[in-house]
Short mmCIF file of C-alpha atoms in Angstrom, two decimals:
data_model
loop_
_atom_site.label_atom_id
_atom_site.label_comp_id
_atom_site.label_asym_id
_atom_site.label_seq_id
_atom_site.Cartn_x
_atom_site.Cartn_y
_atom_site.Cartn_z
CA MET A 1 -10.06 106.51 99.81
CA ALA A 2 -10.53 109.62 101.92
CA ILE A 3 -10.94 112.08 99.06
CA PHE A 4 -14.19 111.39 97.27
CA SER A 5 -14.29 113.81 94.37
CA VAL A 6 -13.03 117.01 92.81
CA TYR A 7 -15.16 119.49 90.86
CA VAL A 8 -14.11 122.63 89.02
CA VAL A 9 -16.77 125.29 88.39
CA ASN A 10 -16.28 128.26 86.08
CA LYS A 11 -17.30 131.90 86.57
CA ALA A 12 -20.81 131.37 85.25
CA GLY A 13 -21.51 128.42 87.53
CA GLY A 14 -21.06 125.68 84.95
CA LEU A 15 -19.18 122.48 85.76
CA ILE A 16 -16.00 122.28 83.69
CA TYR A 17 -14.29 119.33 85.33
CA GLN A 18 -15.17 116.53 87.63
CA TYR A 19 -13.28 113.55 88.98
CA ASP A 20 -14.63 110.79 91.21
CA ASN A 21 -12.51 108.53 93.33
CA TYR A 22 -13.90 105.06 93.70
CA VAL A 23 -15.95 105.00 96.86
CA PRO A 24 -17.34 101.75 98.25
CA ARG A 25 -21.01 102.57 98.44
CA ALA A 26 -23.34 101.11 100.98
CA GLU A 27 -25.26 98.41 99.15
CA ALA A 28 -27.49 95.65 100.39
CA GLU A 29 -28.72 92.60 98.52
CA LYS A 30 -31.61 90.63 99.97
CA THR A 31 -34.00 87.94 98.90
CA PHE A 32 -37.64 88.86 99.18
CA SER A 33 -40.82 86.84 99.12
CA TYR A 34 -44.28 88.00 98.12
CA PRO A 35 -45.62 90.46 99.20
CA LEU A 36 -42.77 92.98 99.24
CA ASP A 37 -42.68 94.81 102.57
CA LEU A 38 -40.96 97.88 101.16
CA VAL A 39 -42.84 100.75 99.57
CA LEU A 40 -41.21 101.81 96.32
CA LYS A 41 -41.79 104.91 94.26
CA ILE A 42 -40.48 106.34 91.03
CA HIS A 43 -38.26 109.36 91.50
CA ASP A 44 -36.22 110.94 88.71
CA GLU A 45 -36.50 107.90 86.42
CA LYS A 46 -35.25 105.59 89.17
CA VAL A 47 -37.06 103.25 91.54
CA VAL A 48 -36.37 104.31 95.13
CA VAL A 49 -37.39 103.11 98.56
CA SER A 50 -39.92 105.44 100.14
CA PHE A 51 -40.88 103.44 103.25
CA GLY A 52 -39.86 100.26 105.00
CA GLN A 53 -36.28 100.89 106.07
CA ARG A 54 -34.59 97.75 107.37
CA ASP A 55 -31.47 95.59 107.21
CA GLY A 56 -29.21 98.17 105.62
CA ILE A 57 -31.81 99.24 103.09
CA ARG A 58 -32.60 102.86 103.80
CA VAL A 59 -35.18 105.32 102.55
CA GLY A 60 -33.84 106.96 99.43
CA HIS A 61 -31.83 103.95 98.28
CA ALA A 62 -32.34 103.10 94.66
CA LEU A 63 -33.06 99.65 93.25
CA LEU A 64 -29.84 98.64 91.50
CA SER A 65 -30.37 95.09 90.27
CA ILE A 66 -32.92 92.27 90.27
CA ASN A 67 -31.66 88.68 90.48
CA GLY A 68 -28.17 89.88 89.69
CA VAL A 69 -29.10 91.73 86.50
CA ASP A 70 -28.63 95.52 86.60
CA VAL A 71 -31.80 97.50 86.00
CA ASN A 72 -32.20 100.24 83.43
CA GLY A 73 -33.93 103.18 85.13
CA LYS A 74 -37.45 102.05 85.98
CA PHE A 75 -37.34 99.04 83.65
CA THR A 76 -35.57 95.72 84.03
CA ALA A 77 -32.87 94.76 81.55
CA ASP A 78 -35.49 92.98 79.37
CA GLY A 79 -37.74 96.05 79.30
CA LYS A 80 -40.39 95.12 81.86
CA GLU A 81 -41.61 97.79 84.28
CA ILE A 82 -40.14 97.07 87.70
CA ILE A 83 -43.14 98.08 89.80
CA GLU A 84 -45.44 95.84 87.75
CA TYR A 85 -42.90 93.01 87.88
CA LEU A 86 -42.78 93.19 91.67
CA LYS A 87 -46.57 93.19 91.99
CA ASP A 88 -46.74 89.78 90.32
CA SER A 89 -46.44 87.01 92.92
CA THR A 90 -45.22 84.45 90.36
CA ASN A 91 -41.93 86.30 90.06
CA TYR A 92 -41.04 85.63 93.70
CA PRO A 93 -38.76 84.78 95.50
CA VAL A 94 -36.62 87.55 94.03
CA SER A 95 -33.19 88.84 95.00
CA ILE A 96 -32.92 92.63 94.87
CA ARG A 97 -29.93 94.88 95.44
CA PHE A 98 -30.47 98.38 96.86
CA GLY A 99 -27.94 101.13 97.32
CA ARG A 100 -27.20 104.80 96.94
CA ALA A 101 -27.75 105.76 93.36
CA ARG A 102 -24.69 107.12 91.61
CA LEU A 103 -25.11 110.66 90.31
CA SER A 104 -25.50 111.00 86.56
CA SER A 105 -23.54 113.74 84.77
CA ASN A 106 -26.68 115.85 84.42
CA GLU A 107 -27.27 115.68 88.13
CA LYS A 108 -23.68 116.69 88.79
CA LEU A 109 -24.05 119.70 86.48
CA MET A 110 -27.18 120.72 88.33
CA LEU A 111 -25.60 120.33 91.72
CA ALA A 112 -22.56 122.35 90.67
CA SER A 113 -24.78 125.28 89.64
CA MET A 114 -26.77 124.93 92.82
CA PHE A 115 -23.61 125.14 94.85
CA HIS A 116 -22.47 128.16 92.84
CA SER A 117 -25.67 129.98 93.91
CA LEU A 118 -25.44 128.84 97.52
CA PHE A 119 -21.88 130.07 97.59
CA ALA A 120 -23.06 133.56 96.63
CA ILE A 121 -25.96 133.48 99.10
CA GLY A 122 -23.50 132.46 101.81
CA SER A 123 -21.61 135.71 101.44
CA GLN A 124 -24.86 137.74 101.35
CA LEU A 125 -26.22 136.18 104.52
CA SER A 126 -23.17 137.20 106.44
CA PRO A 127 -23.72 139.09 109.69
CA GLU A 128 -20.25 140.58 109.33
CA VAL A 129 -18.83 142.77 106.62
CA GLY A 130 -16.42 141.44 104.07
CA SER A 131 -17.29 137.77 104.14
CA SER A 132 -16.18 135.43 101.40
CA GLY A 133 -18.43 132.73 99.99
CA ILE A 134 -18.77 129.26 101.48
CA GLU A 135 -15.35 127.81 102.17
CA MET A 136 -16.31 124.63 103.95
CA LEU A 137 -19.56 122.72 104.26
CA GLU A 138 -19.89 119.85 106.66
CA THR A 139 -22.33 116.95 106.85
CA ASP A 140 -22.10 113.73 108.83
CA MET A 141 -20.81 111.79 105.83
CA PHE A 142 -18.34 114.18 104.19
CA LYS A 143 -16.81 117.63 104.18
CA LEU A 144 -16.93 119.86 101.12
CA HIS A 145 -14.11 122.38 100.72
CA CYS A 146 -14.25 125.21 98.22
CA PHE A 147 -11.56 127.58 97.04
CA GLN A 148 -12.47 130.51 94.81
CA THR A 149 -9.66 132.07 92.80
CA LEU A 150 -9.34 135.76 91.96
CA THR A 151 -10.78 135.03 88.52
CA GLY A 152 -13.94 133.38 89.83
CA ILE A 153 -13.03 129.72 89.24
CA LYS A 154 -14.10 127.47 92.11
CA PHE A 155 -12.24 124.31 93.04
CA ILE A 156 -14.42 122.01 95.11
CA VAL A 157 -13.14 118.95 96.94
CA LEU A 158 -15.35 116.42 98.73
CA ALA A 159 -13.46 114.47 101.36
CA ASP A 160 -13.80 112.43 104.50
CA PRO A 161 -14.52 114.67 107.51
CA ARG A 162 -11.31 113.55 109.18
CA GLN A 163 -9.08 114.25 106.20
CA SER A 164 -6.65 117.12 106.82
CA GLY A 165 -4.51 119.22 104.51
CA ILE A 166 -7.29 120.01 102.07
CA ASP A 167 -6.38 123.72 101.94
CA ALA A 168 -2.94 122.86 100.64
CA LEU A 169 -4.54 120.42 98.21
CA LEU A 170 -6.87 123.11 96.85
CA ARG A 171 -3.93 125.44 96.27
CA LYS A 172 -2.06 122.59 94.59
CA ILE A 173 -5.00 121.87 92.28
CA TYR A 174 -5.05 125.57 91.37
CA GLU A 175 -1.35 125.29 90.51
CA ILE A 176 -1.97 122.20 88.37
CA TYR A 177 -4.88 123.98 86.66
CA SER A 178 -2.72 126.98 85.73
CA ASP A 179 0.16 124.77 84.60
CA PHE A 180 -1.64 122.15 82.53
CA ALA A 181 -4.93 123.74 81.51
CA LEU A 182 -4.29 127.46 81.22
CA LYS A 183 -0.89 127.14 79.60
CA ASN A 184 -2.28 124.64 77.10
CA PRO A 185 -2.71 126.62 73.85
CA PHE A 186 -5.59 124.38 72.78
CA TYR A 187 -7.63 125.00 75.91
CA SER A 188 -10.27 127.76 75.83
CA LEU A 189 -11.15 129.54 79.04
CA GLU A 190 -14.34 128.56 80.88
CA MET A 191 -14.74 125.45 78.70
CA PRO A 192 -14.69 121.84 79.94
CA ILE A 193 -11.15 120.75 80.73
CA ARG A 194 -9.97 117.88 78.52
CA CYS A 195 -6.24 117.88 79.12
CA GLU A 196 -4.55 114.57 79.81
CA LEU A 197 -1.68 116.09 81.76
CA PHE A 198 -4.17 117.86 84.03
CA ASP A 199 -5.86 114.52 84.81
CA GLN A 200 -2.59 112.75 85.49
CA ASN A 201 -1.18 115.42 87.74
CA LEU A 202 -4.46 115.79 89.58
CA LYS A 203 -4.55 112.08 90.38
CA GLY A 204 -0.95 112.30 91.55
CA ALA A 205 -1.73 115.24 93.83
CA LEU A 206 -4.73 113.40 95.33
CA GLU A 207 -2.57 110.40 96.14
CA ILE A 208 -0.02 112.59 97.87
CA ALA A 209 -2.73 114.37 99.83
CA GLU A 210 -4.26 111.11 100.99
CA LYS A 211 -0.93 109.90 102.30
CA ALA A 212 -0.94 113.15 104.34
CA GLY A 213 2.23 114.35 102.69
CA ASN A 214 3.23 117.90 102.06
CA PHE A 215 3.73 119.16 98.56
CA GLY A 216 7.43 119.79 98.18
CA PRO A 217 8.76 122.45 95.82
CA GLY A 218 8.74 121.26 92.26
CA SER A 219 6.46 118.25 92.94
CA MET B 1 -16.33 134.07 120.08
CA THR B 2 -19.90 135.04 119.68
CA VAL B 3 -23.34 134.18 118.39
CA HIS B 4 -24.63 136.54 115.70
CA ASN B 5 -28.23 135.55 115.12
CA LEU B 6 -30.75 132.74 115.15
CA TYR B 7 -33.69 131.84 112.88
CA ILE B 8 -36.41 129.26 113.43
CA PHE B 9 -38.47 128.11 110.44
CA ASP B 10 -41.35 125.68 110.31
CA ARG B 11 -41.89 122.93 107.77
CA ASN B 12 -43.59 125.27 105.28
CA GLY B 13 -40.75 127.74 105.47
CA SER B 14 -42.47 130.49 107.44
CA CYS B 15 -40.18 132.25 109.86
CA LEU B 16 -41.31 131.51 113.39
CA HIS B 17 -38.66 133.38 115.28
CA TYR B 18 -35.66 135.58 114.67
CA GLY B 19 -33.23 136.79 117.31
CA GLU B 20 -30.02 138.72 116.97
CA TRP B 21 -27.25 139.42 119.40
CA ASN B 22 -24.23 140.74 117.56
CA ARG B 23 -24.86 141.76 114.01
CA LYS B 24 -22.54 144.09 112.17
CA LYS B 25 -24.27 144.19 108.82
CA GLN B 26 -27.85 143.60 107.72
CA ALA B 27 -28.37 140.69 105.38
CA GLY B 28 -28.21 141.78 101.76
CA ILE B 29 -31.17 139.50 101.15
CA SER B 30 -34.56 139.37 102.76
CA LYS B 31 -35.93 136.74 105.12
CA GLU B 32 -37.67 135.25 102.11
CA GLU B 33 -34.33 134.38 100.60
CA VAL B 34 -32.99 132.99 103.86
CA ARG B 35 -36.04 130.77 103.85
CA GLN B 36 -35.31 129.69 100.29
CA GLU B 37 -31.78 128.85 101.19
CA ALA B 38 -33.05 126.86 104.15
CA GLN B 39 -35.21 124.87 101.77
CA LEU B 40 -32.33 124.29 99.35
CA ILE B 41 -30.18 123.10 102.20
CA GLN B 42 -32.88 120.77 103.37
CA LEU B 43 -32.36 118.72 100.22
CA LYS B 44 -28.97 117.70 101.48
CA ASP B 45 -29.55 115.00 104.02
CA GLY B 46 -27.38 115.20 107.08
CA PHE B 47 -26.18 118.77 106.47
CA LEU B 48 -24.71 120.25 109.64
CA THR B 49 -22.86 123.47 109.04
CA PHE B 50 -21.02 125.65 106.56
CA GLN B 51 -18.45 128.35 107.08
CA THR B 52 -17.09 131.28 105.13
CA SER B 53 -14.07 133.40 105.98
CA LYS B 54 -16.04 135.41 108.53
CA TYR B 55 -18.88 133.35 110.00
CA LYS B 56 -20.22 129.86 110.48
CA LEU B 57 -23.80 128.81 109.90
CA HIS B 58 -25.15 125.88 111.94
CA TYR B 59 -28.28 124.07 110.87
CA TYR B 60 -30.51 121.64 112.71
CA GLU B 61 -33.68 120.06 111.35
CA THR B 62 -36.13 118.01 113.35
CA ALA B 63 -38.22 115.15 112.04
CA THR B 64 -41.26 117.45 111.99
CA GLY B 65 -39.62 119.92 109.64
CA ILE B 66 -38.69 122.59 112.19
CA LYS B 67 -35.41 124.19 111.09
CA ILE B 68 -33.14 126.03 113.48
CA ILE B 69 -30.35 128.10 111.94
CA MET B 70 -27.67 129.82 113.99
CA ASN B 71 -24.91 132.10 112.71
CA THR B 72 -21.84 132.33 114.89
CA ASP B 73 -18.26 133.30 114.39
CA LEU B 74 -15.61 130.81 113.34
CA GLY B 75 -14.41 129.77 116.78
CA VAL B 76 -17.48 127.70 117.55
CA PRO B 77 -17.15 123.93 117.03
CA ASN B 78 -20.09 121.71 116.21
CA ALA B 79 -23.23 123.27 117.61
CA LYS B 80 -25.59 120.42 116.76
CA ASP B 81 -26.08 119.53 120.44
CA ILE B 82 -26.78 123.13 121.34
CA LEU B 83 -29.40 123.47 118.62
CA HIS B 84 -30.90 120.19 119.77
CA GLN B 85 -31.05 121.60 123.31
CA ILE B 86 -32.75 124.75 122.05
CA TYR B 87 -35.34 122.61 120.37
CA SER B 88 -36.00 120.18 123.21
CA THR B 89 -35.74 122.39 126.27
CA LEU B 90 -37.02 125.68 124.85
CA TYR B 91 -39.15 125.19 121.77
CA VAL B 92 -40.93 122.04 122.92
CA GLU B 93 -41.38 123.22 126.50
CA TYR B 94 -42.52 126.77 125.86
CA ILE B 95 -44.18 126.64 122.46
CA VAL B 96 -45.42 123.17 121.69
CA LYS B 97 -46.76 122.61 125.17
CA ASN B 98 -48.39 126.03 125.25
CA PRO B 99 -52.10 125.69 124.34
CA LEU B 100 -52.29 129.36 123.39
CA CYS B 101 -49.49 129.26 120.83
CA VAL B 102 -50.68 128.55 117.32
CA LEU B 103 -48.03 126.51 115.54
CA GLY B 104 -47.17 127.85 112.13
CA GLU B 105 -47.36 131.53 113.00
CA GLN B 106 -44.84 133.96 114.41
CA LEU B 107 -44.06 132.91 117.96
CA SER B 108 -45.55 135.43 120.32
CA SER B 109 -44.50 133.89 123.60
CA ASP B 110 -42.52 136.38 125.70
CA LEU B 111 -41.40 133.63 128.01
CA PHE B 112 -39.87 131.79 125.06
CA SER B 113 -38.06 134.90 123.83
CA THR B 114 -36.59 135.74 127.22
CA ARG B 115 -35.58 132.17 127.97
CA LEU B 116 -33.94 131.84 124.56
CA ASP B 117 -32.07 135.08 125.11
CA LEU B 118 -30.84 133.91 128.52
CA TYR B 119 -29.81 130.55 127.10
CA ILE B 120 -27.78 132.08 124.30
CA ARG B 121 -26.09 134.52 126.65
CA ALA B 122 -25.19 131.65 128.94
CA LEU B 123 -23.44 129.69 126.22
CA PRO B 124 -19.73 129.26 126.89
CA PHE B 125 -18.76 130.80 123.60
CA PHE B 126 -20.96 133.87 123.80
CA SER B 127 -19.28 137.14 124.65
CA PRO B 128 -20.93 140.46 123.80
CA ARG B 129 -18.52 142.40 121.68
CA ALA B 130 -18.09 146.11 122.13
CA ALA B 131 -20.19 147.67 119.37
#
């Protein structure tokens, strides 16, 4: 899946739509014996690795499950505190799965507003006159493309760095937004988008984009 | 194709160096805000560059927290190697190895400034535009 997710941000910077494509995340499951040679810390209600990177387990990875049972924040499924559980040598050997933590909806909302501000700062920082906001942001793992409409709505697409044709995709998403969200009499402007036809057509457009097709007239 | 300007920040966010070559418009925000943006960007691991319709911003952060930010025009491809070169052959050689330079303050080494200027002007994509 080369297109990871789509976000739509309204004029005020609030997230009004988000869609995630399934992405196989890097996860590692290993069996550990006492004492644990990783240093763990609590960050944002999750247990993350702070030191001791090895074997596919990297700093920043969150603890996802213990002995096959998914954890609940910083507690195990039965309510025991994870850090205390791992300090007790009688619980070993233990099989722990680490991986990148999935973003919660709150975190996504926060990141959308953060991007909204960065977008504005991007146009202020410009050494040339008449610059737009951030159109493309690149990291080693993904590329983020942003298209701002004349009314201030931002369509943001996160994709593989090698994926092409995202500009056409952004325009297509804008078209789908105006057809299935704006023309929907029950949809209020700037509010979260809950239109089934919008979802369906968006998924269809993403599939076409991934197959590197061009959007024909009337598609 | 041209380089507009270059900032170097330390791990606390103080601006160590600023150089400009081709700048049409002053930043609408102060250095303080550039620093804040640098710190926001730092949160995103592995961030390399972003571009708008008129310029491209390249970012390089070392393991010690030194951040090098370069604004160029859109024609420049990935400048990560160039920023790495600036760090290893200029910053480390002329600043870190200089016993008189206090790290964490504005860089006052003339040799560093002139060498950096020469290096930027020698880049293949640098061409001074007619003002």
